Amino acid sequence: MALPAALTEDQIYHRCPLDKLNFETTATLEELELPFGQERLLRAMEFGASMEASGFNLFVLGPSGAGKHELVRQFLDKHAEGQPVPSDWCHVFNFQQSDKPKAIELPPGEGRVFKRDMSDLAAELKTAIPATFESEEYQARIQELQEEVTRRQQKGLFAIQEEANANNIAMITTPAGFTFAPMRNGEVIEPEEYKTFSDDEKALVEAKVEDLQKKLQQAIQQVPRLRKEVRERIHALNEEMVQLTLGGPIGELREKWSHLPEVVAYLDAVREDVVEHAEAFQDSENGAPAGLLNRYRVNLLVDNSETQGAPVVYEDLPNHQHLTGQIEHRAHQGNLYTDFTLIRAGSLHRANGGFLILDARRILTQPMAWESLKRILFSNEIRIESLERLYGLATTVSQQPEPIPLKVKVVLVGDRTLYYLLAHYDPDFLDLFKVEADFEDDLDRDGESYQLYARMLATMAKSVKARPMDKPAVGRLIEHASRLAGDQNKLTAHDRVLKDLLSEANHWAARADSKHIGIGHIQQAIDEREFRASRIRERSLEQIYRGVVMIATDGEQAGQVNGLSVLQIGATRFGQPTRITATARPGKGQVVDIEREAKLGGPIHSKAVMILSRFLAGRYAPMGDLSLSASLAFEQSYGGVEGDSASVAETCVLLSAITRVPLKQSLAVTGSMNQHGEVQAVGGVNEKIEGFFNVCKKNGGVNGHGVLLPASNVEHLMLNEEVRTAVREGVFAIYPMTHIDQAIELMTGMAPGSPDDEGGYPEGSFNRRVADRLAEYAKVGQKKEDAQDNDSGGKNGDR
């Protein structure tokens, strides 16, 4: 197998061809309405936003920092422009059930008018009805009724008095009421004189008095009935007067709102209620009680009078109350009270007929909000209920507004992990969110994309109020976008990082008093961001330079190799070498992964060591047992080890331990390996190479040093200027490899050797050394087994 040539500078960095950018500064570029390269996402959103069937809500999934919220809002705002404006909704008093306010739907913009009309009506009732009761006509009719009652009362008493006088009996008025006494010649007889009457005369007088008392009693008993009759007639008069007063304003409103039967029915109910409570309006000083007038006001829940197209609402705190609305309470004299005017709309009300954008993580972290949203979407109506009442935690009487029909498209925005977890664990999720809109992490970098990406960067610059960029600055930013994507043929779609970088570059341009952002300002922003996050990386390098962490970058050493790893701390990623060591001795085919035994190795790393073990057995002991007991360890590693990117390095160091052939410490290795010895791609190659480069530079220079990496990772290289300069000058080499034999030859300087038809390797080759050494291990192992067998046989013979 041919030894790979070191990579050239052009292979480790893909420069942006400035001739692909046909502008001088981004000030002349037209803004992009929607980002390019997201065709799959935009098609899914277009379908989901237009689909009328139930359950076709959207979940926009993608990585954090990709600008999902901004893109969704931008798309929906444009999509909603041509949609009809939804209805207004209001709550009014329910005169049949006061604790269950009615909901009334009105054409957009008419809710505000209806509310104003009812406020005007309430104000008119407050003054017009008392004025009616003060009118001369009303007072005259009241006086007439009172006089009629007085006349009817006096008429009955006068008849009794006439009858008494005709029978010489006087009807006398006393503080306690009426009484009767005998009379002669128009004068009341004194008690002494009455005693002189005969028994017959006394019996006659007493019989007549008793009869008159009965008639008087009957007349007096008629008084309450007369008073009730008068009250009824006064009430009827009040109703009549109120009807006359209401006839004009209510009639005008009925005619004005005749196109809405629900409003007309409500106005009729208002008229009946005012008439029923006519007496409450008679207080000329204070007017009707405020509580009574409030019954005739309108609680405008949703006002779309200024809405253009369908509403697009983003709820940044999607808890139960903010989604479904709430019923507020007011304190009065130490007590809490509420009524229909204290019902407040939620974001679902405001988004009704349009689109509601929610952050998936936020709604899932709010108590019961996710369950409330699902229940509403299944029922297609919004019920305003407190959580306490909803789940039986409170039994106090409260308002129960009439539910409002719901027609809304909910758009959840979240990362992929949330989407797949919900799809797996929540049985309702896929019934309600049937449209998956997946955000692209990276965009293709080709000839057609340069100008479009430049326009996207120009749009970002304007959104953060940054200066225009010149052509070289855009080219440098495109190259950095490839670095962020970790691929020469891709560009990152994470606009948060790019916007932050543009803002920082604009800051440095302002400090330099430049009218536009140049390549130097972009590079300064990149360098400053890296410097701010470099403390831990520099402390790590210092530990290596001072010898606290042992890393050899010169000479040769058997059973020892420099592997490469990437550390991720927050948003900071950097690479650093790790010493990997191995030991080998005769045994029974066991390769001990010390990291796994110490419970520091993850399952992927353990899998890689198992693959390594099977590779050795398959290559060097295809027809028998592998006589080997070996161990692998990451030296001075005190945290977890995960991943298979060290499997090539582990194979090299294990073979070196077996053969005692030293490995070059000036080279570091990264790469995964399969059971056939083929080298596979790994992640973080830029950080790994730059990490080893920095260590070599600190330890005396990079001349003669290099890195081995999988050939399939070459297209992922976007190395910094310092490494590129060293590669261009030929002092630092990067070797691509496709097979483990290439790594062996580069690390040892020995030809690996290919097997012949019988499986034997050429004399003097590295693989021959491995095979011979394992054969020696097998002989030693066999001698031990024979000795044990002989010892066991001797003991049995002695018995």
Coordinates of N, CA and C in Angstrom, one line a residue, residues 465-643:
K465 N -27.7 46.4 12.5 CA -27.3 47.8 12.3 C -25.8 47.9 12.2
A466 N -25.2 47.0 11.5 CA -23.7 47.1 11.3 C -23.4 47.8 9.9
R467 N -22.2 48.2 9.8 CA -21.7 48.9 8.6 C -21.7 47.9 7.5
P468 N -21.7 48.3 6.2 CA -21.5 47.4 5.1 C -20.2 46.8 5.1
M469 N -20.0 45.6 4.5 CA -18.7 44.9 4.4 C -18.2 45.1 3.0
D470 N -16.9 45.1 2.9 CA -16.3 45.1 1.6 C -16.1 43.6 1.1
K471 N -15.7 43.5 -0.1 CA -15.7 42.1 -0.7 C -14.7 41.2 0.1
P472 N -13.5 41.6 0.4 CA -12.6 40.7 1.1 C -13.1 40.3 2.5
A473 N -13.9 41.2 3.1 CA -14.4 40.9 4.4 C -15.5 39.8 4.3
V474 N -16.3 39.9 3.2 CA -17.3 38.9 3.0 C -16.7 37.6 2.7
G475 N -15.6 37.6 1.9 CA -14.8 36.4 1.6 C -14.3 35.7 2.9
R476 N -13.7 36.5 3.8 CA -13.2 36.0 5.0 C -14.3 35.4 5.9
L477 N -15.5 36.0 5.9 CA -16.6 35.6 6.7 C -17.1 34.3 6.1
I478 N -17.1 34.1 4.8 CA -17.6 32.9 4.2 C -16.6 31.8 4.5
E479 N -15.3 32.1 4.5 CA -14.3 31.0 4.9 C -14.5 30.6 6.4
H480 N -14.8 31.6 7.2 CA -15.1 31.3 8.6 C -16.4 30.5 8.8
A481 N -17.3 30.7 7.9 CA -18.6 30.0 8.0 C -18.3 28.5 7.6
S482 N -17.4 28.3 6.7 CA -17.0 26.9 6.5 C -16.3 26.2 7.7
R483 N -15.5 27.0 8.3 CA -14.8 26.5 9.5 C -15.8 26.2 10.6
L484 N -16.8 27.0 10.8 CA -17.9 26.8 11.7 C -18.7 25.5 11.4
A485 N -18.9 25.3 10.1 CA -19.6 24.1 9.6 C -18.7 22.9 9.7
G486 N -17.3 23.1 9.8 CA -16.4 21.9 9.8 C -16.4 21.2 8.5
D487 N -16.5 21.9 7.4 CA -16.5 21.3 6.1 C -16.2 22.3 5.0
Q488 N -15.2 21.9 4.2 CA -14.8 22.8 3.1 C -15.9 23.1 2.1
N489 N -16.9 22.2 2.0 CA -17.9 22.3 1.0 C -19.3 22.7 1.6
K490 N -19.3 23.2 2.9 CA -20.5 23.6 3.5 C -20.3 25.0 4.2
L491 N -21.4 25.6 4.4 CA -21.4 26.9 5.1 C -22.4 26.8 6.3
T492 N -22.1 27.3 7.4 CA -23.0 27.2 8.6 C -24.3 27.9 8.4
A493 N -25.4 27.4 8.9 CA -26.6 28.1 8.8 C -27.0 28.7 10.2
H494 N -26.0 28.7 11.1 CA -26.2 29.2 12.5 C -26.0 30.7 12.4
D495 N -27.1 31.5 12.3 CA -26.9 32.9 12.1 C -26.6 33.6 13.4
R496 N -26.9 33.0 14.6 CA -26.6 33.7 15.8 C -25.1 34.0 15.9
V497 N -24.3 33.0 15.6 CA -22.8 33.2 15.7 C -22.4 34.3 14.7
L498 N -22.9 34.2 13.5 CA -22.5 35.1 12.4 C -23.0 36.6 12.8
K499 N -24.2 36.7 13.3 CA -24.6 38.0 13.7 C -23.8 38.6 14.8
D500 N -23.4 37.8 15.8 CA -22.6 38.2 16.9 C -21.2 38.6 16.3
L501 N -20.7 37.9 15.4 CA -19.4 38.2 14.8 C -19.5 39.5 14.0
L502 N -20.6 39.7 13.3 CA -20.7 41.0 12.6 C -20.8 42.2 13.5
S503 N -21.5 42.0 14.6 CA -21.6 43.1 15.6 C -20.3 43.4 16.2
E504 N -19.5 42.4 16.5 CA -18.1 42.6 17.0 C -17.2 43.3 15.9
A505 N -17.3 42.8 14.7 CA -16.5 43.4 13.6 C -16.9 44.9 13.4
N506 N -18.2 45.2 13.5 CA -18.7 46.5 13.4 C -18.1 47.4 14.5
H507 N -18.0 46.8 15.7 CA -17.4 47.5 16.8 C -16.0 47.9 16.5
W508 N -15.2 47.0 16.0 CA -13.8 47.3 15.7 C -13.7 48.2 14.6
A509 N -14.6 48.2 13.6 CA -14.6 49.1 12.5 C -14.9 50.5 13.0
A510 N -15.8 50.6 14.0 CA -16.1 51.9 14.6 C -14.9 52.5 15.4
R511 N -14.2 51.6 16.1 CA -13.0 52.0 16.8 C -12.0 52.5 15.8
A512 N -11.9 51.9 14.7 CA -11.0 52.4 13.7 C -11.5 53.5 12.8
D513 N -12.7 54.0 13.1 CA -13.3 55.1 12.3 C -13.4 54.8 10.8
S514 N -13.8 53.5 10.6 CA -13.9 53.0 9.2 C -15.4 53.1 8.8
K515 N -15.6 53.4 7.5 CA -17.0 53.5 7.0 C -17.6 52.2 6.7
H516 N -16.7 51.2 6.5 CA -17.2 49.8 6.2 C -16.4 48.8 7.0
I517 N -16.9 47.6 7.1 CA -16.1 46.5 7.7 C -15.2 45.9 6.7
G518 N -13.9 45.8 7.1 CA -12.9 45.2 6.2 C -12.5 43.9 6.7
I519 N -11.6 43.2 6.0 CA -11.2 41.9 6.3 C -10.4 41.9 7.7
G520 N -9.7 43.0 7.9 CA -9.0 43.1 9.2 C -9.9 43.2 10.4
H521 N -11.1 43.8 10.2 CA -12.0 43.9 11.3 C -12.7 42.5 11.6
I522 N -13.0 41.8 10.5 CA -13.5 40.4 10.6 C -12.5 39.5 11.4
Q523 N -11.2 39.6 10.9 CA -10.2 38.8 11.6 C -10.0 39.2 13.0
Q524 N -10.0 40.5 13.3 CA -9.9 40.9 14.7 C -11.0 40.4 15.6
A525 N -12.2 40.4 15.0 CA -13.4 39.9 15.8 C -13.2 38.4 16.1
I526 N -12.7 37.7 15.1 CA -12.5 36.2 15.2 C -11.4 36.0 16.3
D527 N -10.3 36.8 16.2 CA -9.2 36.6 17.1 C -9.6 37.0 18.5
E528 N -10.3 38.0 18.7 CA -10.7 38.5 20.0 C -11.7 37.5 20.7
R529 N -12.6 36.9 19.9 CA -13.5 35.9 20.4 C -12.7 34.7 20.9
E530 N -11.7 34.3 20.1 CA -10.9 33.1 20.5 C -10.1 33.4 21.7
F531 N -9.6 34.7 21.8 CA -8.7 35.0 22.9 C -9.5 35.0 24.2
R532 N -10.8 35.6 24.1 CA -11.6 35.6 25.3 C -11.9 34.3 25.9
A533 N -12.0 33.3 25.0 CA -12.3 31.9 25.4 C -11.1 31.0 25.6
S534 N -9.9 31.6 25.6 CA -8.7 30.8 25.6 C -8.0 30.5 26.9
R535 N -8.6 30.9 28.0 CA -7.9 30.8 29.3 C -7.7 29.3 29.6
I536 N -8.7 28.5 29.5 CA -8.6 27.1 29.9 C -7.6 26.4 28.9
R537 N -7.7 26.8 27.6 CA -6.8 26.1 26.6 C -5.3 26.5 27.0
E538 N -5.1 27.8 27.3 CA -3.7 28.2 27.6 C -3.2 27.5 28.9
R539 N -4.1 27.4 29.9 CA -3.7 26.7 31.1 C -3.3 25.2 30.8
S540 N -4.1 24.6 29.9 CA -3.8 23.3 29.5 C -2.4 23.2 28.8
L541 N -2.2 24.1 27.9 CA -0.8 24.1 27.3 C 0.3 24.4 28.3
E542 N 0.0 25.2 29.2 CA 1.0 25.5 30.2 C 1.4 24.2 31.0
Q543 N 0.4 23.4 31.3 CA 0.6 22.2 32.1 C 1.5 21.2 31.3
I544 N 1.3 21.2 30.0 CA 2.1 20.3 29.1 C 3.6 20.9 29.0
Y545 N 3.7 22.2 28.8 CA 5.0 22.8 28.6 C 5.8 22.7 29.9
R546 N 5.2 22.8 31.1 CA 5.9 22.7 32.3 C 6.2 21.2 32.7
G547 N 5.7 20.3 31.9 CA 5.9 18.9 32.2 C 5.0 18.3 33.2
V548 N 4.0 19.0 33.7 CA 3.0 18.5 34.7 C 2.2 17.4 34.0
V549 N 1.8 17.7 32.7 CA 1.1 16.7 31.9 C 2.2 16.2 30.9
M550 N 2.5 15.0 30.9 CA 3.6 14.4 30.1 C 3.2 14.1 28.7
I551 N 3.7 15.0 27.8 CA 3.5 14.8 26.3 C 4.9 14.9 25.7
A552 N 5.3 13.8 25.0 CA 6.6 13.9 24.3 C 6.3 14.2 22.8
T553 N 7.1 15.2 22.3 CA 6.9 15.6 20.9 C 8.1 15.4 20.1
D554 N 9.2 14.8 20.6 CA 10.4 14.5 19.9 C 10.9 13.1 20.2
G555 N 11.7 12.5 19.4 CA 12.2 11.2 19.6 C 11.3 10.1 19.3
E556 N 11.6 8.9 19.7 CA 10.8 7.7 19.4 C 10.7 6.9 20.7
Q557 N 9.5 6.2 20.9 CA 9.3 5.5 22.1 C 8.3 4.3 21.8
A558 N 8.7 3.1 22.3 CA 7.9 2.0 22.1 C 6.7 2.0 23.1
G559 N 5.5 1.5 22.6 CA 4.4 1.4 23.5 C 3.8 2.8 24.0
Q560 N 4.1 3.8 23.2 CA 3.6 5.1 23.5 C 3.3 5.9 22.3
V561 N 2.2 6.7 22.2 CA 1.8 7.4 21.1 C 1.0 8.6 21.5
N562 N 1.0 9.7 20.6 CA 0.2 10.9 20.9 C -1.1 10.8 20.2
G563 N -2.2 10.5 21.0 CA -3.5 10.6 20.4 C -4.0 12.0 20.5
L564 N -5.1 12.3 19.8 CA -5.7 13.7 19.8 C -7.1 13.6 20.2
S565 N -7.4 14.6 21.0 CA -8.8 14.7 21.6 C -9.3 16.2 21.5
V566 N -10.6 16.3 21.6 CA -11.2 17.6 21.6 C -12.0 17.8 22.9
L567 N -11.7 18.9 23.6 CA -12.4 19.3 24.8 C -13.5 20.3 24.5
Q568 N -14.7 20.1 25.0 CA -15.8 21.1 24.9 C -16.2 21.6 26.2
I569 N -16.0 22.9 26.4 CA -16.4 23.5 27.7 C -17.2 24.7 27.4
G570 N -18.5 24.6 27.6 CA -19.5 25.6 27.2 C -19.5 25.7 25.7
A571 N -19.3 26.9 25.2 CA -19.2 27.1 23.7 C -17.8 27.0 23.2
T572 N -16.8 26.7 24.0 CA -15.4 26.7 23.6 C -15.0 25.2 23.3
R573 N -14.4 25.1 22.1 CA -13.8 23.8 21.7 C -12.3 24.0 21.4
F574 N -11.5 23.1 22.0 CA -10.1 23.1 21.6 C -9.5 21.7 21.7
G575 N -8.5 21.5 20.9 CA -7.9 20.2 20.9 C -6.6 20.1 21.7
Q576 N -6.2 19.0 22.1 CA -5.0 18.8 22.8 C -4.5 17.3 22.7
P577 N -3.2 17.1 22.7 CA -2.8 15.7 22.6 C -2.9 14.9 23.9
T578 N -3.0 13.6 23.8 CA -3.1 12.8 25.0 C -2.2 11.6 24.8
R579 N -1.4 11.3 25.8 CA -0.5 10.2 25.7 C -1.2 8.9 26.0
I580 N -1.1 8.0 25.0 CA -1.8 6.7 25.1 C -0.6 5.7 25.2
T581 N -0.7 4.8 26.1 CA 0.3 3.8 26.3 C -0.3 2.4 26.3
A582 N 0.6 1.4 26.0 CA 0.2 0.0 25.9 C 1.2 -0.9 26.5
T583 N 0.8 -2.0 27.1 CA 1.7 -3.1 27.5 C 1.3 -4.4 26.8
A584 N 2.2 -5.3 26.6 CA 1.9 -6.6 26.0 C 2.7 -7.7 26.6
R585 N 2.1 -8.8 26.8 CA 2.8 -10.0 27.3 C 2.0 -11.2 26.9
P586 N 2.5 -12.4 27.1 CA 1.8 -13.7 26.7 C 0.5 -13.8 27.5
G587 N -0.5 -14.3 26.9 CA -1.8 -14.4 27.6 C -2.8 -15.2 26.7
K588 N -4.1 -15.0 27.0 CA -5.1 -15.7 26.3 C -6.0 -14.8 25.5
G589 N -5.4 -13.9 24.7 CA -6.1 -13.0 23.8 C -7.0 -11.9 24.4
Q590 N -6.5 -11.5 25.6 CA -7.2 -10.4 26.3 C -6.6 -9.1 26.1
V591 N -7.4 -8.1 25.7 CA -6.9 -6.7 25.6 C -7.7 -5.9 26.7
V592 N -7.0 -5.5 27.7 CA -7.7 -4.8 28.8 C -7.8 -3.3 28.5
D593 N -9.0 -2.8 28.5 CA -9.2 -1.4 28.4 C -9.3 -0.8 29.8
I594 N -8.2 -0.2 30.2 CA -8.1 0.3 31.6 C -9.2 1.4 31.8
E595 N -9.5 2.2 30.8 CA -10.5 3.2 31.0 C -11.8 2.6 31.3
R596 N -12.1 1.5 30.6 CA -13.4 0.8 30.8 C -13.4 0.2 32.2
E597 N -12.3 -0.5 32.5 CA -12.3 -1.1 33.8 C -12.4 -0.1 35.0
A598 N -11.9 1.1 34.8 CA -12.0 2.1 35.8 C -13.3 2.9 35.7
K599 N -14.2 2.4 34.8 CA -15.5 3.1 34.5 C -15.3 4.5 34.1
L600 N -14.2 4.8 33.4 CA -14.1 6.1 32.8 C -14.3 6.1 31.3
G601 N -14.4 4.9 30.7 CA -14.6 4.8 29.3 C -16.1 4.6 28.9
G602 N -16.5 5.3 27.9 CA -17.9 5.2 27.4 C -18.1 4.0 26.6
P603 N -19.4 3.7 26.2 CA -19.7 2.5 25.4 C -19.0 2.6 24.0
I604 N -19.0 3.7 23.4 CA -18.4 3.8 22.0 C -16.9 3.5 22.1
H605 N -16.2 4.1 23.1 CA -14.8 3.8 23.3 C -14.6 2.3 23.5
S606 N -15.4 1.7 24.4 CA -15.3 0.3 24.7 C -15.5 -0.5 23.4
K607 N -16.4 -0.1 22.6 CA -16.7 -0.8 21.3 C -15.4 -0.7 20.4
A608 N -14.8 0.4 20.4 CA -13.6 0.6 19.6 C -12.5 -0.4 20.0
V609 N -12.3 -0.5 21.3 CA -11.3 -1.4 21.8 C -11.6 -2.9 21.5
M610 N -12.9 -3.2 21.5 CA -13.3 -4.6 21.1 C -13.0 -4.8 19.6
I611 N -13.3 -3.8 18.8 CA -13.0 -3.9 17.3 C -11.5 -4.1 17.1
L612 N -10.7 -3.3 17.9 CA -9.2 -3.5 17.8 C -8.8 -4.9 18.1
S613 N -9.3 -5.4 19.2 CA -9.0 -6.8 19.6 C -9.3 -7.8 18.5
R614 N -10.5 -7.7 17.9 CA -10.9 -8.6 16.9 C -10.0 -8.4 15.6
F615 N -9.6 -7.2 15.4 CA -8.7 -6.9 14.2 C -7.4 -7.7 14.4
L616 N -6.8 -7.6 15.6 CA -5.6 -8.3 15.9 C -5.7 -9.8 15.7
A617 N -6.8 -10.3 16.3 CA -7.0 -11.8 16.2 C -7.2 -12.2 14.7
G618 N -8.0 -11.4 14.0 CA -8.3 -11.8 12.6 C -7.1 -11.7 11.7
R619 N -6.2 -10.7 12.0 CA -5.0 -10.5 11.1 C -3.9 -11.5 11.5
Y620 N -3.6 -11.6 12.8 CA -2.4 -12.3 13.2 C -2.6 -13.7 13.7
A621 N -3.9 -14.1 14.0 CA -4.2 -15.5 14.5 C -5.5 -15.9 13.9
P622 N -5.5 -16.0 12.5 CA -6.8 -16.3 11.9 C -7.2 -17.8 12.1
M623 N -6.2 -18.7 12.4 CA -6.5 -20.1 12.5 C -6.4 -20.6 13.9
G624 N -6.1 -19.7 14.9 CA -5.9 -20.2 16.2 C -6.2 -19.2 17.2
D625 N -5.8 -19.4 18.5 CA -6.0 -18.4 19.6 C -5.0 -17.4 19.5
L626 N -5.4 -16.2 19.9 CA -4.4 -15.0 20.0 C -3.8 -15.1 21.4
S627 N -2.5 -15.4 21.4 CA -1.8 -15.5 22.7 C -1.3 -14.1 23.1
L628 N -2.1 -13.4 23.8 CA -1.7 -12.0 24.1 C -2.5 -11.6 25.3
S629 N -1.8 -10.9 26.2 CA -2.5 -10.2 27.3 C -2.0 -8.8 27.2
A630 N -2.8 -7.8 26.9 CA -2.4 -6.4 26.7 C -3.3 -5.5 27.5
S631 N -2.8 -4.3 27.6 CA -3.6 -3.2 28.3 C -3.4 -1.9 27.6
L632 N -4.4 -1.1 27.6 CA -4.4 0.2 27.0 C -4.8 1.3 28.0
A633 N -4.2 2.4 28.0 CA -4.6 3.5 28.9 C -4.3 4.9 28.4
F634 N -5.2 5.8 28.7 CA -5.0 7.2 28.4 C -4.3 7.8 29.7
E635 N -3.0 8.1 29.6 CA -2.3 8.6 30.7 C -2.7 10.0 31.1
Q636 N -2.8 10.1 32.5 CA -3.1 11.4 33.1 C -4.5 12.0 32.6
S637 N -5.4 11.0 32.3 CA -6.7 11.4 32.0 C -7.6 11.0 33.2
Y638 N -8.2 12.0 33.7 CA -9.0 11.9 35.0 C -10.5 12.1 34.8
G639 N -10.9 12.3 33.5 CA -12.3 12.4 33.2 C -12.7 11.3 32.3
G640 N -13.9 11.3 31.9 CA -14.4 10.3 31.0 C -13.8 10.3 29.6
V641 N -13.7 9.1 29.0 CA -13.2 9.0 27.7 C -14.3 8.4 26.8
E642 N -14.7 9.0 25.8 CA -15.7 8.5 24.9 C -15.4 8.8 23.4
G643 N -15.9 7.9 22.6 CA -15.6 8.0 21.2 C -14.6 7.0 20.7

